[in-house]
């Protein structure tokens, strides 16, 4: 959610605006805001003047447009399907599209990560000449693990000059300085709410040469690549949020990192069973994954929530009990181990005193649950 200041600034900017496709003045004011936002995003992601900046309803839609849209366009040109390579730790908005494509005959291969990392070498053997598209996230939303997208893309392009590289870069932008060329990608996905904008807005950035077919058809909006009246308030909020964070990404990242390390040193001092997962140098600065062997993370999560401390565990599911994270399972954790992990995401604005309280509460609840021996054995 945007801060109250940003939200009221955005409301002020869009006050009196109407449909950006209308020719009257309130419509044209809205159009000017949308086009200004496009340029803000372009500069933020380091895209060139002719690259496509396509506003969508969020990263889920942008990922769908990238995968379905690029493959459909390619098929319409060459009639050959081509293989898709991705990873087992992608967000569900990528994995479910790939599963659906696979059900319709596209060959999809998912690279499984090593215990605590994913390396470009793991892709080398998969890059045969029929690979059409590579989709590799820039950083994982559960573990914060940063993936070597640029190196994987370089390997792919060495042998496959026509391969397209897409990266779901939702988690990295705003936390580390990044750009489409730093990722060596042809397409990248970002999401507004991860940058401090309202939720319900995102963007697919596609290099000029990338052929794409729209997945929503109708009006001529977004260069005919995404029909539908633009979400003006969302788009403007994304642009204003980017203007706010872009100049200070390094400082924000450093602040998050220092807070995270402070939290971990306090927590590990007070709770000897806490086990930190993933190397701190290979993860986003705001993310901390901790395993509490023998303790169910959802019990811990609920108890912490009652204390006003929000952490996450696994992935949400219809039953209300989070499923064990597909990401941790892919990294080789057992069902039970995956159910013992909580992830803590910091915004960078936390006070040290708040983190001390959080560490103490987590340690107290962990030792209480550990003494009750609430564990996952036999509870699958
Ligand atoms: N991809 C990643 C890595 C995410 O973390 C998320 C959500 O946070 C999404 C995609 C989906 O984003 P959205 O909610 O904007 O559709």
CSV table of C-alpha atoms and ligand atoms in Angstrom, one decimal:
chain,number,residue,atom,x,y,z
A,1,UNK,CA,0.0,0.0,0.0
A,2,UNK,CA,1.2,3.5,-0.7
A,3,UNK,CA,2.0,5.8,2.2
A,4,UNK,CA,-0.9,8.2,3.1
A,5,UNK,CA,1.2,11.1,1.6
A,6,UNK,CA,1.7,9.3,-1.6
A,7,UNK,CA,-1.9,8.3,-1.9
A,8,UNK,CA,-3.2,11.8,-1.3
A,9,UNK,CA,-0.7,13.2,-3.8
A,10,UNK,CA,-1.9,10.7,-6.4
A,11,UNK,CA,-5.5,11.5,-5.7
A,12,UNK,CA,-4.7,15.1,-6.3
A,13,UNK,CA,-3.0,14.4,-9.6
A,14,UNK,CA,-5.9,12.4,-11.0
A,15,UNK,CA,-8.6,14.6,-9.6
A,16,UNK,CA,-10.9,15.6,-12.5
A,17,UNK,CA,-9.3,13.2,-15.0
A,18,UNK,CA,-11.4,11.0,-17.2
A,19,UNK,CA,-10.8,8.2,-19.6
A,20,UNK,CA,-7.3,8.6,-21.2
A,21,UNK,CA,-8.7,7.6,-24.6
A,22,UNK,CA,-11.2,10.4,-24.7
A,23,UNK,CA,-10.5,13.5,-26.7
A,24,UNK,CA,-11.9,16.0,-24.2
A,25,UNK,CA,-9.5,17.9,-21.9
A,26,UNK,CA,-10.1,15.7,-18.8
A,27,UNK,CA,-9.3,12.7,-21.0
A,28,UNK,CA,-6.2,14.3,-22.4
A,29,UNK,CA,-5.0,15.2,-18.9
A,30,UNK,CA,-5.3,11.6,-18.0
A,31,UNK,CA,-3.5,10.6,-21.2
A,32,UNK,CA,-0.6,12.9,-20.3
A,33,UNK,CA,-0.3,11.3,-16.9
A,34,UNK,CA,-0.3,7.8,-18.4
A,35,UNK,CA,2.4,8.8,-20.9
A,36,UNK,CA,4.5,10.5,-18.2
A,37,UNK,CA,4.2,7.3,-16.1
A,38,UNK,CA,5.4,5.3,-19.1
A,39,UNK,CA,8.5,7.4,-19.4
A,40,UNK,CA,9.1,7.1,-15.6
A,41,UNK,CA,9.0,3.3,-15.8
A,42,UNK,CA,11.1,3.4,-19.0
A,43,UNK,CA,13.9,5.3,-17.2
A,44,UNK,CA,13.5,3.2,-14.0
A,45,UNK,CA,14.1,-0.1,-15.8
A,46,UNK,CA,16.7,1.3,-18.2
A,47,UNK,CA,14.6,0.6,-21.4
A,48,UNK,CA,15.3,2.3,-24.7
A,49,UNK,CA,13.0,4.8,-26.4
A,50,UNK,CA,11.3,2.2,-28.7
A,51,UNK,CA,11.0,-0.6,-26.1
A,52,UNK,CA,7.5,-1.4,-25.2
A,53,UNK,CA,6.2,-0.5,-21.7
A,54,UNK,CA,2.8,-2.2,-21.4
A,55,UNK,CA,0.8,-1.4,-18.3
A,56,UNK,CA,-1.2,-4.4,-16.9
A,57,UNK,CA,-3.3,-5.2,-13.9
A,58,UNK,CA,-0.2,-6.6,-12.1
A,59,UNK,CA,2.7,-8.9,-12.5
A,60,UNK,CA,0.5,-11.9,-12.9
A,61,UNK,CA,-1.0,-10.5,-16.1
A,62,UNK,CA,2.4,-9.2,-17.3
A,63,UNK,CA,3.9,-12.7,-16.8
A,64,UNK,CA,1.0,-14.2,-18.8
A,65,UNK,CA,1.4,-11.7,-21.6
A,66,UNK,CA,5.1,-12.4,-21.7
A,67,UNK,CA,4.8,-16.1,-21.9
A,68,UNK,CA,1.6,-16.6,-23.9
A,69,UNK,CA,2.1,-13.5,-26.0
A,70,UNK,CA,5.7,-14.2,-27.0
A,71,UNK,CA,5.1,-17.9,-27.8
A,72,UNK,CA,1.9,-17.1,-29.7
A,73,UNK,CA,3.7,-14.5,-31.8
A,74,UNK,CA,6.6,-16.8,-32.4
A,75,UNK,CA,4.3,-19.6,-33.5
A,76,UNK,CA,2.5,-17.3,-35.9
A,77,UNK,CA,5.8,-16.5,-37.5
A,78,UNK,CA,7.5,-19.9,-37.6
A,79,UNK,CA,4.7,-22.4,-36.8
A,80,UNK,CA,7.3,-24.2,-34.6
A,81,UNK,CA,6.5,-24.4,-30.9
A,82,UNK,CA,10.0,-24.3,-29.5
A,83,UNK,CA,10.9,-25.3,-26.0
A,84,UNK,CA,10.6,-23.2,-22.8
A,85,UNK,CA,13.1,-23.4,-20.0
A,86,UNK,CA,12.3,-22.0,-16.6
A,87,UNK,CA,12.9,-22.9,-12.9
A,88,UNK,CA,11.0,-24.8,-10.3
A,89,UNK,CA,11.1,-21.8,-8.0
A,90,UNK,CA,9.1,-19.3,-10.1
A,91,UNK,CA,6.0,-17.6,-8.9
A,92,UNK,CA,2.8,-19.5,-9.5
A,93,UNK,CA,1.8,-16.9,-12.1
A,94,UNK,CA,4.7,-18.3,-14.3
A,95,UNK,CA,4.5,-21.9,-13.2
A,96,UNK,CA,0.8,-22.3,-13.9
A,97,UNK,CA,1.0,-20.8,-17.3
A,98,UNK,CA,3.9,-23.2,-18.1
A,99,UNK,CA,1.8,-26.1,-16.8
A,100,UNK,CA,-1.1,-25.1,-19.0
A,101,UNK,CA,1.2,-24.6,-22.0
A,102,UNK,CA,2.8,-28.0,-21.4
A,103,UNK,CA,-0.7,-29.6,-21.3
A,104,UNK,CA,-1.2,-28.2,-24.8
A,105,UNK,CA,1.9,-29.7,-26.2
A,106,UNK,CA,4.6,-27.1,-25.6
A,107,UNK,CA,7.8,-28.7,-24.2
A,108,UNK,CA,8.6,-27.1,-20.9
A,109,UNK,CA,11.6,-27.9,-18.7
A,110,UNK,CA,12.0,-26.6,-15.2
A,111,UNK,CA,15.5,-26.4,-13.8
A,112,UNK,CA,15.6,-27.6,-10.2
A,113,UNK,CA,17.8,-25.6,-7.9
A,114,UNK,CA,20.6,-26.8,-5.7
A,115,UNK,CA,20.3,-26.9,-1.9
A,116,UNK,CA,20.7,-23.1,-1.4
A,117,UNK,CA,21.3,-21.6,-4.8
A,118,UNK,CA,20.7,-21.8,-8.5
A,119,UNK,CA,23.6,-21.5,-10.9
A,120,UNK,CA,23.9,-20.9,-14.6
A,121,UNK,CA,25.7,-24.2,-15.0
A,122,UNK,CA,22.4,-25.9,-14.2
A,123,UNK,CA,21.0,-24.5,-17.4
A,124,UNK,CA,23.9,-25.3,-19.7
A,125,UNK,CA,22.8,-28.9,-20.6
A,126,UNK,CA,19.2,-27.7,-21.3
A,127,UNK,CA,20.0,-25.1,-23.9
A,128,UNK,CA,19.6,-27.1,-27.1
A,129,UNK,CA,18.7,-25.3,-30.4
A,130,UNK,CA,14.9,-25.7,-30.1
A,131,UNK,CA,14.7,-23.5,-27.0
A,132,UNK,CA,12.5,-20.5,-27.9
A,133,UNK,CA,12.0,-18.9,-24.5
A,134,UNK,CA,13.8,-18.7,-21.2
A,135,UNK,CA,11.9,-17.4,-18.1
A,136,UNK,CA,13.9,-17.0,-15.0
A,137,UNK,CA,13.0,-14.8,-12.1
A,138,UNK,CA,15.4,-12.2,-10.9
A,139,UNK,CA,14.9,-12.8,-7.2
A,140,UNK,CA,12.6,-15.3,-5.4
A,141,UNK,CA,9.6,-13.9,-3.6
A,142,UNK,CA,9.8,-16.5,-0.7
A,143,UNK,CA,13.5,-16.9,0.0
A,144,UNK,CA,14.8,-13.6,-1.5
A,145,UNK,CA,17.4,-15.7,-3.4
A,146,UNK,CA,18.9,-13.6,-6.3
A,147,UNK,CA,19.2,-15.6,-9.5
A,148,UNK,CA,22.1,-15.1,-12.0
A,149,UNK,CA,19.7,-14.1,-14.8
A,150,UNK,CA,22.3,-12.2,-16.8
A,151,UNK,CA,24.7,-15.1,-16.8
A,152,UNK,CA,22.0,-17.6,-17.8
A,153,UNK,CA,20.9,-15.3,-20.6
A,154,UNK,CA,24.5,-14.9,-21.8
A,155,UNK,CA,25.0,-18.6,-21.9
A,156,UNK,CA,21.7,-19.0,-23.8
A,157,UNK,CA,22.5,-16.3,-26.3
A,158,UNK,CA,26.0,-17.7,-27.0
A,159,UNK,CA,24.3,-20.7,-28.8
A,160,UNK,CA,20.8,-19.5,-29.5
A,161,UNK,CA,20.8,-16.0,-31.1
A,162,UNK,CA,17.0,-16.0,-31.4
A,163,UNK,CA,16.1,-17.1,-27.9
A,164,UNK,CA,13.9,-14.7,-25.9
A,165,UNK,CA,14.7,-14.1,-22.2
A,166,UNK,CA,12.0,-13.1,-19.8
A,167,UNK,CA,12.6,-12.3,-16.2
A,168,UNK,CA,9.9,-11.9,-13.5
A,169,UNK,CA,11.7,-9.0,-11.8
A,170,UNK,CA,9.0,-8.1,-9.3
A,171,UNK,CA,11.1,-8.7,-6.2
A,172,UNK,CA,14.4,-7.1,-7.3
A,173,UNK,CA,13.3,-3.7,-8.5
A,174,UNK,CA,13.1,-1.3,-5.6
A,175,UNK,CA,15.5,-3.4,-3.4
A,176,UNK,CA,18.6,-3.5,-5.6
A,177,UNK,CA,19.5,-1.2,-8.5
A,178,UNK,CA,18.6,-3.1,-11.6
A,179,UNK,CA,17.8,-2.7,-15.3
A,180,UNK,CA,16.7,-4.7,-18.3
A,181,UNK,CA,20.2,-4.6,-19.7
A,182,UNK,CA,21.8,-5.6,-16.4
A,183,UNK,CA,19.5,-8.6,-16.5
A,184,UNK,CA,20.4,-9.2,-20.2
A,185,UNK,CA,16.6,-9.7,-20.7
A,186,UNK,CA,14.3,-9.2,-23.6
A,187,UNK,CA,11.2,-8.9,-21.4
A,188,UNK,CA,10.8,-8.1,-17.7
A,189,UNK,CA,7.8,-8.0,-15.3
A,190,UNK,CA,7.4,-5.5,-12.5
A,191,UNK,CA,4.5,-5.0,-10.0
A,192,UNK,CA,3.4,-1.7,-8.6
A,193,UNK,CA,2.6,-2.7,-5.1
A,194,UNK,CA,6.1,-4.0,-4.6
A,195,UNK,CA,7.4,-0.5,-5.3
A,196,UNK,CA,5.0,1.2,-2.9
A,197,UNK,CA,2.1,1.9,-5.4
A,198,UNK,CA,-1.5,0.7,-5.1
A,199,UNK,CA,-2.0,-2.9,-5.8
A,200,UNK,CA,-3.7,-3.9,-9.1
A,201,UNK,CA,-1.1,-2.4,-11.5
A,202,UNK,CA,2.1,-3.8,-13.1
A,203,UNK,CA,4.0,-3.6,-16.3
A,204,UNK,CA,5.6,-5.8,-18.9
A,205,UNK,CA,8.7,-4.2,-20.5
A,206,UNK,CA,9.6,-5.7,-23.8
A,207,UNK,CA,12.5,-4.8,-26.1
A,208,UNK,CA,11.5,-3.3,-29.4
A,209,UNK,CA,12.4,-6.5,-31.3
A,210,UNK,CA,10.2,-8.8,-29.2
A,211,UNK,CA,7.2,-10.1,-31.1
A,212,UNK,CA,4.1,-10.2,-28.9
A,213,UNK,CA,0.5,-11.0,-29.4
A,214,UNK,CA,-2.1,-9.4,-27.1
A,215,UNK,CA,-3.9,-11.7,-24.6
A,216,UNK,CA,-6.7,-9.2,-23.9
A,217,UNK,CA,-8.2,-8.0,-27.1
A,218,UNK,CA,-10.6,-5.2,-27.7
A,219,UNK,CA,-9.6,-1.5,-27.7
A,220,UNK,CA,-6.4,-0.1,-29.0
A,221,UNK,CA,-4.8,0.7,-25.7
A,222,UNK,CA,-1.2,0.0,-24.8
A,223,UNK,CA,0.0,-0.1,-28.4
A,224,UNK,CA,-2.8,-2.7,-29.1
A,225,UNK,CA,-1.0,-5.1,-26.8
A,226,UNK,CA,-3.4,-4.9,-23.8
A,227,UNK,CA,-6.9,-3.8,-24.5
A,228,UNK,CA,-9.0,-2.1,-21.8
A,229,UNK,CA,-9.2,1.4,-20.2
A,230,UNK,CA,-6.0,2.1,-18.3
A,231,UNK,CA,-6.1,1.9,-14.5
A,232,UNK,CA,-5.2,5.6,-14.2
A,233,UNK,CA,-4.9,5.8,-10.4
A,234,UNK,CA,-2.8,2.6,-10.3
A,235,UNK,CA,-0.5,3.7,-13.1
A,236,UNK,CA,0.0,7.2,-11.6
A,237,UNK,CA,0.7,5.7,-8.2
A,238,UNK,CA,3.3,3.4,-9.7
A,239,UNK,CA,5.0,6.3,-11.4
A,240,UNK,CA,4.9,8.5,-8.2
A,241,UNK,CA,6.2,5.6,-6.1
A,242,UNK,CA,9.1,5.0,-8.5
A,243,UNK,CA,9.9,8.8,-8.4
A,244,UNK,CA,10.1,8.5,-4.7
A,245,UNK,CA,12.3,5.4,-4.4
A,246,UNK,CA,14.5,5.6,-7.5
A,247,UNK,CA,17.0,8.1,-6.2
A,248,UNK,CA,17.7,6.2,-2.9
A,249,UNK,CA,17.6,2.5,-3.8
A,250,UNK,CA,21.1,1.9,-2.6
A,251,UNK,CA,20.5,3.6,0.7
A,252,UNK,CA,17.2,1.8,1.2
A,253,UNK,CA,18.8,-1.5,0.4
A,254,UNK,CA,21.6,-0.8,2.8
A,255,UNK,CA,19.2,0.2,5.5
A,256,UNK,CA,17.2,-3.0,5.0
A,257,UNK,CA,20.3,-5.1,5.1
A,258,UNK,CA,21.5,-3.5,8.4
A,259,UNK,CA,18.1,-4.0,10.0
A,260,UNK,CA,17.9,-7.6,8.8
A,261,UNK,CA,21.3,-8.4,10.2
A,262,UNK,CA,20.4,-6.7,13.5
A,263,UNK,CA,17.2,-8.8,13.7
A,264,UNK,CA,19.1,-12.0,12.9
A,265,UNK,CA,21.9,-11.4,15.4
A,266,UNK,CA,19.3,-10.6,18.1
A,267,UNK,CA,17.1,-13.6,17.3
A,268,UNK,CA,20.0,-16.1,17.0
A,269,UNK,CA,21.4,-15.0,20.3
A,270,UNK,CA,18.0,-15.6,22.0
A,271,UNK,CA,16.9,-18.7,20.2
A,272,UNK,CA,19.6,-21.3,19.7
A,273,UNK,CA,17.4,-23.6,17.5
A,274,UNK,CA,16.8,-20.9,14.9
A,275,UNK,CA,18.5,-21.8,11.7
A,276,UNK,CA,19.1,-19.2,9.0
A,277,UNK,CA,18.5,-20.4,5.4
A,278,UNK,CA,20.2,-19.1,2.3
A,279,UNK,CA,23.4,-17.1,2.2
A,280,UNK,CA,23.0,-13.5,3.2
A,281,UNK,CA,25.1,-12.3,0.3
A,282,UNK,CA,22.9,-14.1,-2.3
A,283,UNK,CA,19.6,-12.9,-1.0
A,284,UNK,CA,17.7,-9.6,-1.3
A,285,UNK,CA,18.5,-7.3,1.6
A,286,UNK,CA,15.0,-7.3,3.0
A,287,UNK,CA,14.4,-11.1,3.3
A,288,UNK,CA,15.2,-13.4,6.1
A,289,UNK,CA,14.2,-17.1,6.1
A,290,UNK,CA,14.5,-19.0,9.4
A,291,UNK,CA,13.8,-22.6,10.2
A,292,UNK,CA,12.7,-23.6,13.7
A,293,UNK,CA,13.3,-27.4,13.7
A,294,UNK,CA,10.4,-29.2,15.4
A,295,UNK,CA,8.0,-26.2,15.3
A,296,UNK,CA,5.2,-25.7,12.8
A,297,UNK,CA,5.7,-22.3,11.1
A,298,UNK,CA,1.9,-21.7,10.8
A,299,UNK,CA,1.5,-22.1,14.6
A,300,UNK,CA,4.3,-19.6,15.1
A,301,UNK,CA,2.8,-17.3,12.4
A,302,UNK,CA,-0.6,-17.2,14.1
A,303,UNK,CA,0.9,-16.6,17.6
A,304,UNK,CA,3.1,-13.8,16.2
A,305,UNK,CA,0.2,-12.3,14.4
A,306,UNK,CA,-1.7,-12.0,17.8
A,307,UNK,CA,1.3,-10.0,19.0
A,308,UNK,CA,1.1,-7.7,16.0
A,309,UNK,CA,4.1,-9.2,14.2
A,310,UNK,CA,3.5,-10.2,10.6
A,311,UNK,CA,5.6,-13.0,9.1
A,312,UNK,CA,4.9,-15.4,6.3
A,313,UNK,CA,5.1,-19.2,5.9
A,314,UNK,CA,4.6,-21.4,2.9
A,315,UNK,CA,2.1,-20.3,0.3
A,316,UNK,CA,-1.5,-19.5,1.0
A,317,UNK,CA,-4.0,-22.2,0.2
A,318,UNK,CA,-7.8,-22.6,0.2
A,319,UNK,CA,-7.8,-24.7,3.4
A,320,UNK,CA,-6.4,-21.8,5.4
A,321,UNK,CA,-3.3,-23.9,6.4
A,322,UNK,CA,-0.4,-22.8,4.2
A,323,UNK,CA,0.9,-25.5,1.9
A,324,UNK,CA,4.6,-26.2,2.3
A,325,UNK,CA,6.4,-23.9,0.0
A,326,UNK,CA,7.0,-25.3,-3.5
A,327,UNK,CA,10.2,-23.2,-3.5
A,328,UNK,CA,11.6,-24.9,-0.3
A,329,UNK,CA,10.6,-28.3,-1.6
A,330,UNK,CA,12.4,-27.6,-4.9
A,331,UNK,CA,15.5,-26.7,-2.9
A,332,UNK,CA,15.4,-30.2,-1.3
A,333,UNK,CA,13.6,-29.5,2.0
A,334,UNK,CA,11.3,-32.3,3.2
A,335,UNK,CA,7.6,-31.5,3.7
A,336,UNK,CA,8.2,-31.3,7.4
A,337,UNK,CA,11.3,-29.0,7.1
A,338,UNK,CA,9.5,-26.7,4.7
A,339,UNK,CA,6.7,-26.4,7.3
A,340,UNK,CA,9.2,-25.2,9.9
A,341,UNK,CA,10.3,-22.1,8.0
A,342,UNK,CA,9.1,-18.5,8.4
A,343,UNK,CA,10.1,-15.6,6.2
A,344,UNK,CA,10.5,-12.1,7.5
A,345,UNK,CA,10.3,-9.3,5.0
A,346,UNK,CA,11.5,-5.8,6.1
A,347,UNK,CA,10.4,-2.5,4.6
A,348,UNK,CA,13.5,-0.6,5.8
A,349,UNK,CA,11.5,1.7,7.9
A,350,UNK,CA,11.4,-0.5,11.1
A,351,UNK,CA,13.0,0.9,14.3
A,352,UNK,CA,15.8,-1.1,16.0
A,353,UNK,CA,13.6,-1.2,19.1
A,354,UNK,CA,10.8,-2.8,17.1
A,355,UNK,CA,13.1,-5.5,15.8
A,356,UNK,CA,14.4,-6.2,19.3
A,357,UNK,CA,10.8,-6.7,20.4
A,358,UNK,CA,10.1,-8.9,17.4
A,359,UNK,CA,13.2,-11.0,18.0
A,360,UNK,CA,12.3,-11.5,21.7
A,361,UNK,CA,8.7,-12.5,20.9
A,362,UNK,CA,9.8,-14.9,18.2
A,363,UNK,CA,12.3,-16.5,20.6
A,364,UNK,CA,9.8,-16.7,23.4
A,365,UNK,CA,7.1,-18.3,21.2
A,366,UNK,CA,9.6,-20.6,19.6
A,367,UNK,CA,10.8,-21.9,23.0
A,368,UNK,CA,7.2,-22.2,24.2
A,369,UNK,CA,6.1,-24.2,21.1
A,370,UNK,CA,9.3,-26.2,21.2
A,371,UNK,CA,8.6,-27.2,24.8
A,372,UNK,CA,5.1,-28.2,23.8
A,373,UNK,CA,6.8,-30.1,21.0
A,374,UNK,CA,4.3,-29.0,18.5
A,375,UNK,CA,5.8,-30.4,15.4
A,376,UNK,CA,5.0,-31.6,12.0
A,377,UNK,CA,5.7,-35.3,12.4
A,378,UNK,CA,2.7,-37.3,11.2
A,379,UNK,CA,0.8,-34.1,10.6
A,380,UNK,CA,1.0,-34.1,6.8
B,1,LIG,N1,5.8,-12.6,-9.4
B,1,LIG,C1,6.4,-12.5,-8.2
B,1,LIG,C2,7.9,-12.8,-8.0
B,1,LIG,C3,5.7,-12.0,-7.1
B,1,LIG,O1,6.3,-11.9,-5.9
B,1,LIG,C4,4.3,-11.7,-7.3
B,1,LIG,C5,3.5,-11.2,-6.2
B,1,LIG,O2,3.9,-10.6,-5.2
B,1,LIG,C6,3.8,-11.8,-8.5
B,1,LIG,C7,4.5,-12.3,-9.6
B,1,LIG,C8,2.3,-11.5,-8.8
B,1,LIG,O3,2.2,-10.1,-8.7
B,1,LIG,P1,0.8,-9.4,-8.8
B,1,LIG,O4,0.1,-9.6,-7.5
B,1,LIG,O5,1.1,-8.0,-9.1
B,1,LIG,O6,0.0,-10.0,-9.9
